[in-house]
PDB file of C-alpha atoms and ligand atoms in Angstrom:
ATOM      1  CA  UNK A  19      94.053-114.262  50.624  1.00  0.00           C
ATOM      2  CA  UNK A  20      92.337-112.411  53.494  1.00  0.00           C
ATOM      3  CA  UNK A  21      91.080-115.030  55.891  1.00  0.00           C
ATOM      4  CA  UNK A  22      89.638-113.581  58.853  1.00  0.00           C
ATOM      5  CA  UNK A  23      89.327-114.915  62.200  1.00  0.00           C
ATOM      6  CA  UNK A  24      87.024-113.693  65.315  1.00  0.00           C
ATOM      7  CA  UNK A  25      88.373-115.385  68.576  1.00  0.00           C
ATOM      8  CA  UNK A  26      86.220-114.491  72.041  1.00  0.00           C
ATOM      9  CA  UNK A  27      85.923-110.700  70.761  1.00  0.00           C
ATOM     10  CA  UNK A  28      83.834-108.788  72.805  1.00  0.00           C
ATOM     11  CA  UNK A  29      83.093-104.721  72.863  1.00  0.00           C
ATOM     12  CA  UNK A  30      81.028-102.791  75.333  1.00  0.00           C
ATOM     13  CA  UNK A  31      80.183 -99.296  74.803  1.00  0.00           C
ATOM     14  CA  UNK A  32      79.564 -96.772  78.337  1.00  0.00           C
ATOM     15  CA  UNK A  33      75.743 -95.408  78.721  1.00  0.00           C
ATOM     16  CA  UNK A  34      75.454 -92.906  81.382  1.00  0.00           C
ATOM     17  CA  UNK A  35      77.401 -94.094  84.459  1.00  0.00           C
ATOM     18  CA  UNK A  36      76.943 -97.116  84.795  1.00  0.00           C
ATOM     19  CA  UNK A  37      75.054 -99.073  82.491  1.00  0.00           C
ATOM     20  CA  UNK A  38      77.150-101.013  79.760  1.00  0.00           C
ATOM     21  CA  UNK A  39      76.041-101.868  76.321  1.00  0.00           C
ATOM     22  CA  UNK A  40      77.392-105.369  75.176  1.00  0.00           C
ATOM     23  CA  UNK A  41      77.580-104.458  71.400  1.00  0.00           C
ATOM     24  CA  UNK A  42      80.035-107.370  70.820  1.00  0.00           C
ATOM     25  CA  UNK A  43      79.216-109.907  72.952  1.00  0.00           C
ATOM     26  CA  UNK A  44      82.086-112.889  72.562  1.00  0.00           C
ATOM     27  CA  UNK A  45      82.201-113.841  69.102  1.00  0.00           C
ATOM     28  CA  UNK A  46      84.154-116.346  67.407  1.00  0.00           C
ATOM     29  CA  UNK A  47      84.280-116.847  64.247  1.00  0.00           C
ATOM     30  CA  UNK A  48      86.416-118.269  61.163  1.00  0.00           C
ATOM     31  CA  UNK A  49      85.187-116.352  57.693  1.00  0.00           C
ATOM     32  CA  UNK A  50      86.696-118.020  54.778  1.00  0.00           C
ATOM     33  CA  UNK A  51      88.911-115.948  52.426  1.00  0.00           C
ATOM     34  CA  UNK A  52      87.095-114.172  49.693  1.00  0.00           C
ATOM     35  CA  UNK A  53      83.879-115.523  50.931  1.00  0.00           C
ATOM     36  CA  UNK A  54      80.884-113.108  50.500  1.00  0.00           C
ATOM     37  CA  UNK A  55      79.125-112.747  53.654  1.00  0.00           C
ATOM     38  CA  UNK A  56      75.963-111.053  54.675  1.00  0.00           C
ATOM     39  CA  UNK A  57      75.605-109.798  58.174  1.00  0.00           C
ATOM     40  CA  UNK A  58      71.796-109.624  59.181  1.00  0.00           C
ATOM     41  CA  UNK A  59      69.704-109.053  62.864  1.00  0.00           C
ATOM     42  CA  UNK A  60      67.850-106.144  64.058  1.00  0.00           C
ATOM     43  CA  UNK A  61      68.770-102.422  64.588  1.00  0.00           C
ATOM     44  CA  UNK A  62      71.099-102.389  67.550  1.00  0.00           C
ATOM     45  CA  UNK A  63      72.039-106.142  67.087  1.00  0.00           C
ATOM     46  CA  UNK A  64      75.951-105.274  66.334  1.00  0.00           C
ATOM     47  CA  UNK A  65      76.527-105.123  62.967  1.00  0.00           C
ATOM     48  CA  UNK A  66      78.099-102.044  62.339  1.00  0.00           C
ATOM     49  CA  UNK A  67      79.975-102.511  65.212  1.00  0.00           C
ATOM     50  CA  UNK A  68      81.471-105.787  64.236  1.00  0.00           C
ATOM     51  CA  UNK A  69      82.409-104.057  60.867  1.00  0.00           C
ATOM     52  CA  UNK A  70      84.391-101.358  62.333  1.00  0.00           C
ATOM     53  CA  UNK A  71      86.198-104.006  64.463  1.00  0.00           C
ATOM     54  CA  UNK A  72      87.002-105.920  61.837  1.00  0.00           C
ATOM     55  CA  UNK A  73      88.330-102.478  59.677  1.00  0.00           C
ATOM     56  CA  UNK A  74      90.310-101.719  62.919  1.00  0.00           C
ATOM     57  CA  UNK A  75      88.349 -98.098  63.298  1.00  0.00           C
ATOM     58  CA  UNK A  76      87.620 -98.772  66.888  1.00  0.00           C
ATOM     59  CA  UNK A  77      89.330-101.967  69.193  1.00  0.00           C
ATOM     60  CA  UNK A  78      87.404-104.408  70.768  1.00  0.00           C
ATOM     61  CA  UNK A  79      87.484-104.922  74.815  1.00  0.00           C
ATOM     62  CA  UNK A  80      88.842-108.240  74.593  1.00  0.00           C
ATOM     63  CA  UNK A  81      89.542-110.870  71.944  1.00  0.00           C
ATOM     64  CA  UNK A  82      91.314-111.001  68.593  1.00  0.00           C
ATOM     65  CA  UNK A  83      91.090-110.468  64.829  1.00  0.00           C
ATOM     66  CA  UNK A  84      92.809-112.002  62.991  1.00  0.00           C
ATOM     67  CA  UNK A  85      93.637-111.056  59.305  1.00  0.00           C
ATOM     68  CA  UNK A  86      95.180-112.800  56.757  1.00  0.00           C
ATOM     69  CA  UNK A  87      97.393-114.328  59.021  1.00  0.00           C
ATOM     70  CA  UNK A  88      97.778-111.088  61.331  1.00  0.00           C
ATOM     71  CA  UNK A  89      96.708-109.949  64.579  1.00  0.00           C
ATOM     72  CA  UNK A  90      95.612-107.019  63.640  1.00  0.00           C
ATOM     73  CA  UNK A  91      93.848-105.693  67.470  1.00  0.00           C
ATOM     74  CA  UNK A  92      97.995-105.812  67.983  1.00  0.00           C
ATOM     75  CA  UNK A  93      98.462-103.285  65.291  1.00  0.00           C
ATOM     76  CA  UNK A  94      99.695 -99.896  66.269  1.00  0.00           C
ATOM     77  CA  UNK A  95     101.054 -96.808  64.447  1.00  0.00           C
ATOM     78  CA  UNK A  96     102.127 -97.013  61.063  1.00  0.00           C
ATOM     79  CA  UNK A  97     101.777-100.921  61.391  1.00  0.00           C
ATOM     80  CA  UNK A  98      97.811 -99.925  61.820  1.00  0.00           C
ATOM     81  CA  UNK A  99      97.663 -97.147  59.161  1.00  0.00           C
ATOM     82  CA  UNK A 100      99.246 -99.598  56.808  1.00  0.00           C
ATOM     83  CA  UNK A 101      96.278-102.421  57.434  1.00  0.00           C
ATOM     84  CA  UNK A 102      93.721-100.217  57.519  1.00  0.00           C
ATOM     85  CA  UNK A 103      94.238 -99.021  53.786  1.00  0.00           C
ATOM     86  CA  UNK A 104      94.087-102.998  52.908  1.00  0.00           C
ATOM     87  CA  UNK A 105      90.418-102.287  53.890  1.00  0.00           C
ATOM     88  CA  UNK A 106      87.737-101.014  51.444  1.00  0.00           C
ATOM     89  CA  UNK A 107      84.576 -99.225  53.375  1.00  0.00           C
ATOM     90  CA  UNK A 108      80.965 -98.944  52.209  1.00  0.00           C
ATOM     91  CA  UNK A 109      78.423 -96.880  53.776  1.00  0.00           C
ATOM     92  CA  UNK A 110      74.841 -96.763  53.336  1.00  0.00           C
ATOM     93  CA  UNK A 111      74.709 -92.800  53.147  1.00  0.00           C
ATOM     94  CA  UNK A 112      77.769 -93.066  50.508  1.00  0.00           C
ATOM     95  CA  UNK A 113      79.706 -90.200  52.262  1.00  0.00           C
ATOM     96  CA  UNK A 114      80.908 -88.919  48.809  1.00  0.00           C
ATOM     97  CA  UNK A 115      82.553 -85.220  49.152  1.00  0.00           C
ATOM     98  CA  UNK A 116      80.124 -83.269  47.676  1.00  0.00           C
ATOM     99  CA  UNK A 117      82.437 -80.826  46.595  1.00  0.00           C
ATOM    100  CA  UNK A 118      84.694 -83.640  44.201  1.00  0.00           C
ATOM    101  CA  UNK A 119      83.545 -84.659  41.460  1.00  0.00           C
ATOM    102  CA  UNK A 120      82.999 -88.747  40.582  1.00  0.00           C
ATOM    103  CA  UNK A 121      86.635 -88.998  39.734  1.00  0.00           C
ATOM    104  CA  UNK A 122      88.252 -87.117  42.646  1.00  0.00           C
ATOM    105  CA  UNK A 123      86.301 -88.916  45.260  1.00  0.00           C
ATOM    106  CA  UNK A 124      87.825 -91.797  44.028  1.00  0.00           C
ATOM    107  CA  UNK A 125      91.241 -90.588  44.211  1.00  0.00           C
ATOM    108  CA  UNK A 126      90.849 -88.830  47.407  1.00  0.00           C
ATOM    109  CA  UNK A 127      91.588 -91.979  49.709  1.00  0.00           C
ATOM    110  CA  UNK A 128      94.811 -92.381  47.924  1.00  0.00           C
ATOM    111  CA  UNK A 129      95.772 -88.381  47.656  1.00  0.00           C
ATOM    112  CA  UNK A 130      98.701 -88.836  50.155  1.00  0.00           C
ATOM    113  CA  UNK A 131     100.082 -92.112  49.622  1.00  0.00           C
ATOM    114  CA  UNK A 132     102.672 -93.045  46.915  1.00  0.00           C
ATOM    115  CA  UNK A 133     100.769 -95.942  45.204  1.00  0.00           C
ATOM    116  CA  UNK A 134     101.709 -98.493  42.303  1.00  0.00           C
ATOM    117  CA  UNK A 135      99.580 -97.301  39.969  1.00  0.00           C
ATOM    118  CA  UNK A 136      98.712 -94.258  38.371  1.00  0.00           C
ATOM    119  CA  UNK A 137      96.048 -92.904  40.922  1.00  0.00           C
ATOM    120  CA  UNK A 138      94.094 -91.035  37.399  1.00  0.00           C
ATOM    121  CA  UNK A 139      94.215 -93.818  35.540  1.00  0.00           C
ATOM    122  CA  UNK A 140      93.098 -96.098  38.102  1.00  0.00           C
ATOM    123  CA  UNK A 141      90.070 -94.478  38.881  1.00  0.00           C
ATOM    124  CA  UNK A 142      88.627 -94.335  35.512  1.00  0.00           C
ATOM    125  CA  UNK A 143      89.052 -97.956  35.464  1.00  0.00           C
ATOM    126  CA  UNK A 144      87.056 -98.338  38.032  1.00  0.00           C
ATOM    127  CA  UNK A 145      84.389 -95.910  36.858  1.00  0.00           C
ATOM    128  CA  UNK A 146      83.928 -98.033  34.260  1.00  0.00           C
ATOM    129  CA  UNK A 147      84.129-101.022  35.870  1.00  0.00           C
ATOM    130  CA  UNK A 148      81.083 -99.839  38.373  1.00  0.00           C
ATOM    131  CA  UNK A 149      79.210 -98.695  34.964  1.00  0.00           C
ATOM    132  CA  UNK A 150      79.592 -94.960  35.252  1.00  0.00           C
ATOM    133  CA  UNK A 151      81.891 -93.839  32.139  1.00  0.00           C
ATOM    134  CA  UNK A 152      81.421 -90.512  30.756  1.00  0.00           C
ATOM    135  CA  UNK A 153      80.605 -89.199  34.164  1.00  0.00           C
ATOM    136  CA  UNK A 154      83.778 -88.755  35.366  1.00  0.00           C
ATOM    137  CA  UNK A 155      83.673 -85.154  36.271  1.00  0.00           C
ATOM    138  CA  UNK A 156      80.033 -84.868  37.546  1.00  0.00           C
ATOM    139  CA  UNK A 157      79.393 -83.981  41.303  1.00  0.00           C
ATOM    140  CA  UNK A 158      78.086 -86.018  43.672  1.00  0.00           C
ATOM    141  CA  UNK A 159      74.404 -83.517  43.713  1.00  0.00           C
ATOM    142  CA  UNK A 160      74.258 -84.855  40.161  1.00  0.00           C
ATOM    143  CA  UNK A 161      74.460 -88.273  40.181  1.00  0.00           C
ATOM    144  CA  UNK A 162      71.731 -90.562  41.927  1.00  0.00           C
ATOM    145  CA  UNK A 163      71.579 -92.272  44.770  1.00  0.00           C
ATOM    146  CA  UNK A 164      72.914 -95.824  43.105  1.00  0.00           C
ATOM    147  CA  UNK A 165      75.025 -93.791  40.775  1.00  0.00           C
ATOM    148  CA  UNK A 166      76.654 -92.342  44.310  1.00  0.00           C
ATOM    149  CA  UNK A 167      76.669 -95.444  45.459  1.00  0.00           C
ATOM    150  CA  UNK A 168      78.748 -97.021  42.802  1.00  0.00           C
ATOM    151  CA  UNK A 169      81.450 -94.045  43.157  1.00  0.00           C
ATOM    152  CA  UNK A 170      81.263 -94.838  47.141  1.00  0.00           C
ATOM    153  CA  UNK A 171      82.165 -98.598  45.504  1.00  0.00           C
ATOM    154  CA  UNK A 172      84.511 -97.687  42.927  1.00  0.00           C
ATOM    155  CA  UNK A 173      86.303 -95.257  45.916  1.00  0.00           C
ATOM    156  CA  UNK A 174      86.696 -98.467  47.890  1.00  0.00           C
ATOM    157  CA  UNK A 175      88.451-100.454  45.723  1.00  0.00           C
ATOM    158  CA  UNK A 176      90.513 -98.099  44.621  1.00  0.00           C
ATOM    159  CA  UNK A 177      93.491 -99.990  46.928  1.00  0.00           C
ATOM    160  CA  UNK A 178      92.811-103.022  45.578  1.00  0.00           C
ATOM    161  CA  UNK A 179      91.593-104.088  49.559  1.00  0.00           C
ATOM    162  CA  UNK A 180      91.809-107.533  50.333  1.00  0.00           C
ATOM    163  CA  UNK A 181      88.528-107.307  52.333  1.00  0.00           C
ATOM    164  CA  UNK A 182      85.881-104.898  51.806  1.00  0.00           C
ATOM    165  CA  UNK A 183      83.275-104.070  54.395  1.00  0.00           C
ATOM    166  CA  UNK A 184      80.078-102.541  53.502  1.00  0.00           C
ATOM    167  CA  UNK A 185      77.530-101.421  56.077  1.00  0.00           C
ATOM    168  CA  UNK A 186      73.905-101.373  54.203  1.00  0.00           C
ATOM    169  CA  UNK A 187      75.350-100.366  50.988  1.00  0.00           C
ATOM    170  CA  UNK A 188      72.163-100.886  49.543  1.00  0.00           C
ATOM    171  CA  UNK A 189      69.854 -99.475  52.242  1.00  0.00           C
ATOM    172  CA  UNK A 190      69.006 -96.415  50.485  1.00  0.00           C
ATOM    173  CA  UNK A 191      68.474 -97.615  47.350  1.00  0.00           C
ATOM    174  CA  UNK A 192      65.319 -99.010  45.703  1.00  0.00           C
ATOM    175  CA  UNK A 193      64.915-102.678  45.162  1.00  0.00           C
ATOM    176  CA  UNK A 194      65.990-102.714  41.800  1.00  0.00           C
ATOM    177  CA  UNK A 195      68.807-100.627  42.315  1.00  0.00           C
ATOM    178  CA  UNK A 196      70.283-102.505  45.057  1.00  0.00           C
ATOM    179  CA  UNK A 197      69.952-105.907  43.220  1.00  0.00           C
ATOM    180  CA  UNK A 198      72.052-103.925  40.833  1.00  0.00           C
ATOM    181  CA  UNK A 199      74.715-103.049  43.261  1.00  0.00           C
ATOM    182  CA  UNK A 200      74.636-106.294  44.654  1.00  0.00           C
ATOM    183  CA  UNK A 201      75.167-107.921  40.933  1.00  0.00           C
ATOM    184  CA  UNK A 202      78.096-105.438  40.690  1.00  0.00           C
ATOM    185  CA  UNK A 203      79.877-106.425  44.016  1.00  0.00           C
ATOM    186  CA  UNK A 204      79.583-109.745  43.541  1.00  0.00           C
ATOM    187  CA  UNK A 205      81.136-109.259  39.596  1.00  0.00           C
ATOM    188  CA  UNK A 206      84.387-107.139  41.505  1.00  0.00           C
ATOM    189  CA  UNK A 207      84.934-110.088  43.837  1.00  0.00           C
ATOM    190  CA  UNK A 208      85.120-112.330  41.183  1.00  0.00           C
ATOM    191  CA  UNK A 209      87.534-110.179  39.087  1.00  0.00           C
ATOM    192  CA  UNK A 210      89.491-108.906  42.374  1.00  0.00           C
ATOM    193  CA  UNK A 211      89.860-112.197  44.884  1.00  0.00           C
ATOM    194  CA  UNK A 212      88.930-110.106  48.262  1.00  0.00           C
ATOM    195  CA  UNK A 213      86.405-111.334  51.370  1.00  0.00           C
ATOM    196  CA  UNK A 214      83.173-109.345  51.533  1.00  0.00           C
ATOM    197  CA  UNK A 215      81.223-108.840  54.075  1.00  0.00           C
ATOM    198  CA  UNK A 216      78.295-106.986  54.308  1.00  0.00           C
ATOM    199  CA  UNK A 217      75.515-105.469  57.116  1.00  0.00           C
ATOM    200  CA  UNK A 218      71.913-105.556  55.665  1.00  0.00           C
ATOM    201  CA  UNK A 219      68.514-105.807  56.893  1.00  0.00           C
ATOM    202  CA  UNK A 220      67.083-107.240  53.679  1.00  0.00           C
ATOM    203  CA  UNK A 221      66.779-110.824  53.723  1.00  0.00           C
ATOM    204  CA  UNK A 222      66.500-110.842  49.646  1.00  0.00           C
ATOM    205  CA  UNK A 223      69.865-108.886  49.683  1.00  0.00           C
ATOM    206  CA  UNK A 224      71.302-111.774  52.272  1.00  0.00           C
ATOM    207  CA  UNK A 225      70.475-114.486  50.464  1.00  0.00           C
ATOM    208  CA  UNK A 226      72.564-113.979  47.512  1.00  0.00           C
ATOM    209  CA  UNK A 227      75.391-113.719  49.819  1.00  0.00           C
ATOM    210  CA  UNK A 228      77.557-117.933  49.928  1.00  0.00           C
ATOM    211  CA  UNK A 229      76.518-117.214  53.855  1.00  0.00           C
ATOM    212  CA  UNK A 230      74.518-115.254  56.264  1.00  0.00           C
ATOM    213  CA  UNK A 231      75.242-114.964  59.882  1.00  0.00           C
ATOM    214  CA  UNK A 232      72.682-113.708  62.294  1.00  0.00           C
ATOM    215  CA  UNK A 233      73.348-111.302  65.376  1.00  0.00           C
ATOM    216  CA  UNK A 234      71.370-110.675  68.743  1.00  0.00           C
ATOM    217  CA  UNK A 235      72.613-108.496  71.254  1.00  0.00           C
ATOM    218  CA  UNK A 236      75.959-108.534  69.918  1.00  0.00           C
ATOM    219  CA  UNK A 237      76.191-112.537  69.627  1.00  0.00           C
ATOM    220  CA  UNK A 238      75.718-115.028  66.627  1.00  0.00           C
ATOM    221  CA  UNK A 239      72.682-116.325  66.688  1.00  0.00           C
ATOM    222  CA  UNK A 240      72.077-117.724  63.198  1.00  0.00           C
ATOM    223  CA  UNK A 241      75.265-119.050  60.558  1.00  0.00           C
ATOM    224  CA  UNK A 242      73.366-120.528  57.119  1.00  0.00           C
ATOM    225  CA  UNK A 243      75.982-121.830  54.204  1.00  0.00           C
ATOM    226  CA  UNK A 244      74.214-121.031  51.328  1.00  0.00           C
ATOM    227  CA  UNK A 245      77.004-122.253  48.496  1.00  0.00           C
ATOM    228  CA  UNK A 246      76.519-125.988  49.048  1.00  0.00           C
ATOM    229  CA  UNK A 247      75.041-128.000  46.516  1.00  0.00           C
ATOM    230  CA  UNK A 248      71.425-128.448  48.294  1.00  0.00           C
ATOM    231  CA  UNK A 249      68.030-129.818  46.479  1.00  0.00           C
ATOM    232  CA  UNK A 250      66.117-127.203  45.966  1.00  0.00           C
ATOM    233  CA  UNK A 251      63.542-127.457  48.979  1.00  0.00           C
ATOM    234  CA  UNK A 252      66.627-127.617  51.109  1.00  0.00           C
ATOM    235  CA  UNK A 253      67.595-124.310  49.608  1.00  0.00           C
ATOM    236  CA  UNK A 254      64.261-123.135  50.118  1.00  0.00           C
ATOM    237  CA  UNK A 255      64.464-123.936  53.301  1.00  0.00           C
ATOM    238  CA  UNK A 256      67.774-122.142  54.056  1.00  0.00           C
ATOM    239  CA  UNK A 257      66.505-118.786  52.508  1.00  0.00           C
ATOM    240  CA  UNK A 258      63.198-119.003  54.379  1.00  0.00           C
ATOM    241  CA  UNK A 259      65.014-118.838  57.614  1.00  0.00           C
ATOM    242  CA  UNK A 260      66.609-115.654  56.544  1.00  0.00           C
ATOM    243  CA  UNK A 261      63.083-113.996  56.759  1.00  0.00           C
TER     244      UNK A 261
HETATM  245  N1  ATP B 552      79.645 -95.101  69.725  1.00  0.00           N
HETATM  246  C1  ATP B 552      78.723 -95.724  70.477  1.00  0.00           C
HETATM  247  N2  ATP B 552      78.476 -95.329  71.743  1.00  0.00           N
HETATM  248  C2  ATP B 552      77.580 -95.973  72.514  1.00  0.00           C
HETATM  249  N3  ATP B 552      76.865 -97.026  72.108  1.00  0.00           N
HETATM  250  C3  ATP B 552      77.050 -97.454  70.864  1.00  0.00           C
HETATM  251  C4  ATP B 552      77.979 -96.832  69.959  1.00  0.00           C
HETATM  252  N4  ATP B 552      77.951 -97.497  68.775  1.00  0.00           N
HETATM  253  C5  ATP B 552      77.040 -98.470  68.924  1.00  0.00           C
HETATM  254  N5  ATP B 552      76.499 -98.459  70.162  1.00  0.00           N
HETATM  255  C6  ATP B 552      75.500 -99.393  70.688  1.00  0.00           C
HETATM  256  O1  ATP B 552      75.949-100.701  70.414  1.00  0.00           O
HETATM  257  C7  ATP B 552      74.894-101.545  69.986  1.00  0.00           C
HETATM  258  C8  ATP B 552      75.200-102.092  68.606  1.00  0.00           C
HETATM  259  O2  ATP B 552      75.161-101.010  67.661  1.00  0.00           O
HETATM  260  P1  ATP B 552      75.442-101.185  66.115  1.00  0.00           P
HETATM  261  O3  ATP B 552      75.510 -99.817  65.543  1.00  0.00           O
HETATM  262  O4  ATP B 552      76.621-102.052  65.934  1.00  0.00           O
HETATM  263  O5  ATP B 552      74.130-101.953  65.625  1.00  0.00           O
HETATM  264  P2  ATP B 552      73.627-102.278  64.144  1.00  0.00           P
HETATM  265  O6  ATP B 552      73.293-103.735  64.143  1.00  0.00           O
HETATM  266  O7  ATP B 552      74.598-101.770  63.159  1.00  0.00           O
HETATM  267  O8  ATP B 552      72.273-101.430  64.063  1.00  0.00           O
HETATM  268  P3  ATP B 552      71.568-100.744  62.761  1.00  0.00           P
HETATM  269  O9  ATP B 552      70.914-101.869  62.034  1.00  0.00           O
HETATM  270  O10 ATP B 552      70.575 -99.823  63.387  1.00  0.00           O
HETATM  271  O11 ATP B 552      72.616-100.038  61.985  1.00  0.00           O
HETATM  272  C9  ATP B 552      73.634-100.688  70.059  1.00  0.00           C
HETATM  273  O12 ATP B 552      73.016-100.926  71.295  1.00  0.00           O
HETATM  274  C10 ATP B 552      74.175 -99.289  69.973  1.00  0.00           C
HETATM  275  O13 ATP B 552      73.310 -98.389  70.646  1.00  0.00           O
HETATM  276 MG1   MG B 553      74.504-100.318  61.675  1.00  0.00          MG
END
């Protein structure tokens, strides 16, 4: 179980000469193990940031992360390389190879590695899982933009990560769409135990996340639980502050 813990992390990224963006400005926080979470707050706020932290892409100024159970901003080397593929990634452009088809994408991630399972076989389980049988073999130019986005989902979990980070994975999508991707990430969590968390602007996409934490300038400025068993105005009340 992938509990993750934020203690005092900070990141600043170098402008110019002088001037220092706080992007991470001293978080801590505990996020429950397979919790889904939605991280919301303006453009610039920190959320992709935070994300790439937390997936150990870039290493925060101070502070630690914790994941299930290890340190991981003490990672190096192979130690690293190892944790990272425990990680599933989501963007919000999908980054598919546009030369793969559906299937290879999928497989790509795991190309080098020796895995446990058959790597083929795998991946056409999770085609179908994410809804796209029978288009296996098409290229990325000939799928749409959710049907990308589902590869881009089925590519993720094709490690079985214990915590899967997507940045605006429904961003590009139309509303419809992305209550459809939504729907399908929160059916693979269920089926695969892992912690979710996810960067969106869209409060309707945030509030059918079990909690929704709010960045400013790099620092939590909002944390709503949205699993307990409130009246209904309550709950009301909890989404309307998401707005
Ligand atoms: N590689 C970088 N170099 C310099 N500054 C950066 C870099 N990455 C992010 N920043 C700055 O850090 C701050 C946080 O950026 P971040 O991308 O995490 O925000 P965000 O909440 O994901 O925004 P958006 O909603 O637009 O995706 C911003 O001020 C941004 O300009
Ligand atoms: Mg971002």
């Amino acid at each position: 179980m992938a509990e993750i813990e934020l203690r005092g992390v900070r990141k600043t990224y170098g402008v110019g000469r002088e001037k220092r963006v706080k992007a991470i400005d001293d978080i801590t926080l505990p996020l429950a193990a397979t919790s889904v979470v939605a991280l919301t707050g303006a453009s610039g706020s920190g959320k992709s940031t935070l994300l790439h932290l937390i997936g150990a892409m870039e290493k925060p100024d101070s502070g630690t992360i914790t994941v299930a159970g290890s340190e991981v901003t003490a990672l190096r080397g192979g130690a690293l390389a190892a944790y990272r593929r425990t990680v599933g990634f989501v963007f919000q452009r999908y980054h598919l190879l546009p030369g793969l088809t559906a299937l290879d994408n999928v497989i790509a991630s795991v190309l080098p590695y020796r895995t446990p399972f058959d790597k083929r076989k795998r991946a056409r389980e999770l085609l179908t899982a994410v809804g796209l049988s029978g288009r296996e073999t098409a290229l990325p130019s000939k799928l749409s933009g959710g049907e990308q986005q589902r590869v881009a989902i089925a590519r993720a979990l094709v490690n079985d990560p214990a915590v899967l980070l997507a940045d605006e994975p429904t961003g590009n999508l139309d509303s419809a769409t992305a209550a459809d991707i939504l729907r399908l990430l929160t059916e693979v969590r269920r089926q695969h135990p892992m912690t979710v968390l996810l960067a969106t602007h869209d409060p309707q996409v945030a509030a059918q996340c079990e909690r929704v934490i709010r960045l400013r300038d790099g620092a939590v400025v909002q944390d709503v639980d949205l699993t307990g068993e409130y009246p209904a105005a309550e709950m009301i009340r909890r989404i309307g502050q998401l707005g």
